[in-house]
Amino acid sequence: VNPGRSEVCNGVDDNCVGGIDEGVQSTFFRDADGDTYGSTASGTTQACSAPSGYVSNNSDCNDGNASVRPGGTEVC
């Protein structure tokens, strides 16, 4: 830990600027229906790895129904 060090995702203020893991976290999207596809509308969080209930994609068009998802079977 020192002022010239690069920040890494490890829960430590590696570069001594007063923040922990700043600039190196990823955005994760809440997967409200558990179908492994998230949605920006369902909520996001910044973290080093996906927390429980969150995924790295935001391609779900209906996060309230697990049957509606990318690659899902179209029914009439």
Tab-separated table of N, CA and C in Angstrom:
chain	number	residue	atom	x	y	z
A	1	VAL	N	0.851	-1.169	0.000
A	1	VAL	CA	0.000	0.000	0.000
A	1	VAL	C	0.896	1.231	0.000
A	2	ASN	N	0.764	2.042	-1.071
A	2	ASN	CA	1.522	3.290	-1.133
A	2	ASN	C	0.910	4.195	-2.199
A	3	PRO	N	1.186	5.491	-2.155
A	3	PRO	CA	0.548	6.446	-3.063
A	3	PRO	C	0.762	6.176	-4.551
A	4	GLY	N	1.803	5.499	-4.961
A	4	GLY	CA	2.048	5.252	-6.373
A	4	GLY	C	1.516	3.926	-6.874
A	5	ARG	N	0.940	3.155	-6.011
A	5	ARG	CA	0.490	1.811	-6.376
A	5	ARG	C	-0.822	1.854	-7.145
A	6	SER	N	-1.011	0.909	-8.045
A	6	SER	CA	-2.276	0.773	-8.778
A	6	SER	C	-3.319	0.136	-7.875
A	7	GLU	N	-4.559	0.586	-8.025
A	7	GLU	CA	-5.670	0.029	-7.251
A	7	GLU	C	-6.062	-1.316	-7.854
A	8	VAL	N	-6.299	-2.314	-7.017
A	8	VAL	CA	-6.799	-3.621	-7.442
A	8	VAL	C	-7.999	-3.987	-6.585
A	9	CYS	N	-8.842	-4.875	-7.068
A	9	CYS	CA	-10.038	-5.306	-6.332
A	9	CYS	C	-9.644	-6.272	-5.214
A	10	ASN	N	-9.455	-5.716	-4.033
A	10	ASN	CA	-9.043	-6.560	-2.910
A	10	ASN	C	-9.539	-6.056	-1.557
A	11	GLY	N	-10.402	-5.047	-1.538
A	11	GLY	CA	-10.935	-4.533	-0.285
A	11	GLY	C	-9.969	-3.641	0.478
A	12	VAL	N	-8.907	-3.165	-0.195
A	12	VAL	CA	-7.881	-2.336	0.433
A	12	VAL	C	-7.701	-1.060	-0.387
A	13	ASP	N	-7.377	0.034	0.277
A	13	ASP	CA	-7.044	1.285	-0.418
A	13	ASP	C	-5.569	1.206	-0.825
A	14	ASP	N	-5.284	0.524	-1.935
A	14	ASP	CA	-3.909	0.270	-2.369
A	14	ASP	C	-3.131	1.529	-2.702
A	15	ASN	N	-3.807	2.579	-3.209
A	15	ASN	CA	-3.110	3.776	-3.677
A	15	ASN	C	-3.242	4.980	-2.745
A	16	CYS	N	-3.789	4.763	-1.567
A	16	CYS	CA	-3.840	5.791	-0.512
A	16	CYS	C	-4.600	7.062	-0.902
A	17	VAL	N	-5.667	6.937	-1.701
A	17	VAL	CA	-6.434	8.132	-2.067
A	17	VAL	C	-7.737	8.258	-1.272
A	18	GLY	N	-7.954	7.362	-0.321
A	18	GLY	CA	-9.119	7.473	0.543
A	18	GLY	C	-10.327	6.683	0.082
A	19	GLY	N	-10.170	5.821	-0.916
A	19	GLY	CA	-11.270	4.980	-1.380
A	19	GLY	C	-10.805	3.538	-1.495
A	20	ILE	N	-11.723	2.632	-1.399
A	20	ILE	CA	-11.395	1.205	-1.499
A	20	ILE	C	-11.894	0.688	-2.836
A	21	ASP	N	-10.991	0.102	-3.609
A	21	ASP	CA	-11.309	-0.523	-4.906
A	21	ASP	C	-11.945	0.450	-5.895
A	22	GLU	N	-11.635	1.747	-5.783
A	22	GLU	CA	-12.220	2.736	-6.696
A	22	GLU	C	-11.662	2.555	-8.104
A	23	GLY	N	-12.566	2.583	-9.074
A	23	GLY	CA	-12.182	2.504	-10.476
A	23	GLY	C	-11.893	1.108	-11.000
A	24	VAL	N	-11.950	0.100	-10.165
A	24	VAL	CA	-11.641	-1.255	-10.632
A	24	VAL	C	-12.799	-2.236	-10.441
A	25	GLN	N	-13.892	-1.779	-9.867
A	25	GLN	CA	-15.049	-2.651	-9.676
A	25	GLN	C	-15.860	-2.744	-10.963
A	26	SER	N	-16.631	-3.800	-11.085
A	26	SER	CA	-17.506	-4.006	-12.238
A	26	SER	C	-18.948	-3.742	-11.845
A	27	THR	N	-19.790	-3.471	-12.839
A	27	THR	CA	-21.220	-3.291	-12.603
A	27	THR	C	-21.907	-4.640	-12.755
A	28	PHE	N	-22.750	-4.982	-11.785
A	28	PHE	CA	-23.553	-6.203	-11.831
A	28	PHE	C	-25.022	-5.820	-11.773
A	29	PHE	N	-25.857	-6.616	-12.430
A	29	PHE	CA	-27.271	-6.326	-12.607
A	29	PHE	C	-28.101	-7.333	-11.820
A	30	ARG	N	-29.121	-6.833	-11.117
A	30	ARG	CA	-29.976	-7.710	-10.307
A	30	ARG	C	-30.740	-8.656	-11.219
A	31	ASP	N	-30.776	-9.925	-10.837
A	31	ASP	CA	-31.530	-10.947	-11.542
A	31	ASP	C	-32.720	-11.327	-10.667
A	32	ALA	N	-33.787	-10.540	-10.752
A	32	ALA	CA	-34.932	-10.686	-9.854
A	32	ALA	C	-35.681	-12.004	-10.033
A	33	ASP	N	-35.673	-12.579	-11.251
A	33	ASP	CA	-36.436	-13.811	-11.482
A	33	ASP	C	-35.569	-15.068	-11.518
A	34	GLY	N	-34.277	-14.944	-11.303
A	34	GLY	CA	-33.402	-16.100	-11.187
A	34	GLY	C	-33.119	-16.856	-12.469
A	35	ASP	N	-33.256	-16.194	-13.632
A	35	ASP	CA	-33.039	-16.890	-14.902
A	35	ASP	C	-31.633	-16.684	-15.465
A	36	THR	N	-30.736	-16.131	-14.687
A	36	THR	CA	-29.334	-15.826	-15.018
A	36	THR	C	-29.174	-14.646	-15.978
A	37	TYR	N	-30.235	-13.880	-16.209
A	37	TYR	CA	-30.184	-12.660	-17.006
A	37	TYR	C	-30.676	-11.515	-16.139
A	38	GLY	N	-29.923	-10.427	-16.100
A	38	GLY	CA	-30.289	-9.293	-15.271
A	38	GLY	C	-30.891	-8.159	-16.066
A	39	SER	N	-31.231	-7.098	-15.340
A	39	SER	CA	-31.855	-5.937	-15.958
A	39	SER	C	-31.413	-4.678	-15.230
A	40	THR	N	-31.116	-3.644	-15.986
A	40	THR	CA	-30.773	-2.358	-15.399
A	40	THR	C	-31.937	-1.840	-14.564
A	41	ALA	N	-33.171	-2.072	-15.041
A	41	ALA	CA	-34.361	-1.598	-14.326
A	41	ALA	C	-34.526	-2.273	-12.965
A	42	SER	N	-33.986	-3.477	-12.805
A	42	SER	CA	-34.112	-4.201	-11.536
A	42	SER	C	-33.100	-3.745	-10.501
A	43	GLY	N	-32.065	-3.042	-10.944
A	43	GLY	CA	-31.070	-2.512	-10.023
A	43	GLY	C	-29.671	-2.962	-10.380
A	44	THR	N	-28.701	-2.169	-9.983
A	44	THR	CA	-27.298	-2.482	-10.233
A	44	THR	C	-26.499	-2.302	-8.953
A	45	THR	N	-25.309	-2.867	-8.956
A	45	THR	CA	-24.372	-2.675	-7.857
A	45	THR	C	-22.960	-2.745	-8.412
A	46	GLN	N	-22.042	-2.085	-7.745
A	46	GLN	CA	-20.628	-2.129	-8.104
A	46	GLN	C	-19.931	-3.071	-7.117
A	47	ALA	N	-19.133	-4.005	-7.641
A	47	ALA	CA	-18.417	-4.944	-6.788
A	47	ALA	C	-17.265	-5.567	-7.570
A	48	CYS	N	-16.412	-6.269	-6.860
A	48	CYS	CA	-15.298	-6.967	-7.508
A	48	CYS	C	-15.756	-8.281	-8.131
A	49	SER	N	-16.760	-8.910	-7.550
A	49	SER	CA	-17.357	-10.119	-8.119
A	49	SER	C	-18.860	-10.065	-7.861
A	50	ALA	N	-19.605	-10.830	-8.628
A	50	ALA	CA	-21.072	-10.763	-8.565
A	50	ALA	C	-21.601	-11.213	-7.207
A	51	PRO	N	-22.325	-10.331	-6.510
A	51	PRO	CA	-22.982	-10.738	-5.263
A	51	PRO	C	-24.138	-11.694	-5.574
A	52	SER	N	-24.585	-12.408	-4.601
A	52	SER	CA	-25.725	-13.322	-4.774
A	52	SER	C	-26.925	-12.546	-5.314
A	53	GLY	N	-27.573	-13.092	-6.363
A	53	GLY	CA	-28.733	-12.445	-6.955
A	53	GLY	C	-28.408	-11.439	-8.033
A	54	TYR	N	-27.132	-11.290	-8.373
A	54	TYR	CA	-26.690	-10.359	-9.410
A	54	TYR	C	-25.889	-11.111	-10.472
A	55	VAL	N	-25.951	-10.623	-11.700
A	55	VAL	CA	-25.236	-11.227	-12.823
A	55	VAL	C	-24.517	-10.135	-13.610
A	56	SER	N	-23.652	-10.557	-14.523
A	56	SER	CA	-22.849	-9.584	-15.264
A	56	SER	C	-23.510	-9.084	-16.537
A	57	ASN	N	-24.677	-9.615	-16.904
A	57	ASN	CA	-25.348	-9.150	-18.120
A	57	ASN	C	-26.648	-8.429	-17.776
A	58	ASN	N	-27.093	-7.576	-18.690
A	58	ASN	CA	-28.342	-6.835	-18.474
A	58	ASN	C	-29.285	-7.023	-19.655
A	59	SER	N	-29.371	-8.244	-20.173
A	59	SER	CA	-30.136	-8.490	-21.394
A	59	SER	C	-31.544	-9.033	-21.167
A	60	ASP	N	-32.011	-9.077	-19.908
A	60	ASP	CA	-33.358	-9.576	-19.633
A	60	ASP	C	-34.385	-8.485	-19.923
A	61	CYS	N	-35.361	-8.774	-20.796
A	61	CYS	CA	-36.376	-7.769	-21.123
A	61	CYS	C	-37.572	-7.821	-20.169
A	62	ASN	N	-37.660	-8.876	-19.333
A	62	ASN	CA	-38.730	-8.976	-18.343
A	62	ASN	C	-38.159	-9.712	-17.138
A	63	ASP	N	-37.620	-8.975	-16.185
A	63	ASP	CA	-36.960	-9.589	-15.041
A	63	ASP	C	-37.935	-10.025	-13.957
A	64	GLY	N	-39.204	-10.030	-14.273
A	64	GLY	CA	-40.209	-10.508	-13.333
A	64	GLY	C	-40.754	-11.869	-13.721
A	65	ASN	N	-40.251	-12.438	-14.826
A	65	ASN	CA	-40.750	-13.720	-15.316
A	65	ASN	C	-39.570	-14.516	-15.866
A	66	ALA	N	-39.201	-15.611	-15.208
A	66	ALA	CA	-38.038	-16.405	-15.600
A	66	ALA	C	-38.198	-17.046	-16.976
A	67	SER	N	-39.421	-17.195	-17.468
A	67	SER	CA	-39.657	-17.797	-18.782
A	67	SER	C	-39.360	-16.825	-19.918
A	68	VAL	N	-39.344	-15.544	-19.612
A	68	VAL	CA	-39.058	-14.519	-20.626
A	68	VAL	C	-37.610	-14.109	-20.467
A	69	ARG	N	-36.781	-14.527	-21.442
A	69	ARG	CA	-35.344	-14.267	-21.378
A	69	ARG	C	-34.736	-14.489	-22.746
A	70	PRO	N	-33.544	-13.986	-22.986
A	70	PRO	CA	-32.876	-14.272	-24.246
A	70	PRO	C	-32.716	-15.790	-24.436
A	71	GLY	N	-33.076	-16.281	-25.603
A	71	GLY	CA	-32.981	-17.709	-25.878
A	71	GLY	C	-34.168	-18.513	-25.400
A	72	GLY	N	-35.130	-17.863	-24.746
A	72	GLY	CA	-36.316	-18.557	-24.266
A	72	GLY	C	-37.218	-18.974	-25.433
A	73	THR	N	-38.051	-19.949	-25.189
A	73	THR	CA	-38.971	-20.440	-26.211
A	73	THR	C	-40.122	-19.466	-26.379
A	74	GLU	N	-40.379	-19.072	-27.623
A	74	GLU	CA	-41.503	-18.189	-27.928
A	74	GLU	C	-42.788	-19.000	-27.928
A	75	VAL	N	-43.792	-18.532	-27.221
A	75	VAL	CA	-45.100	-19.194	-27.202
A	75	VAL	C	-46.173	-18.190	-27.579
A	76	CYS	N	-47.241	-18.686	-28.142
A	76	CYS	CA	-48.331	-17.839	-28.568
A	76	CYS	C	-49.190	-17.446	-27.398
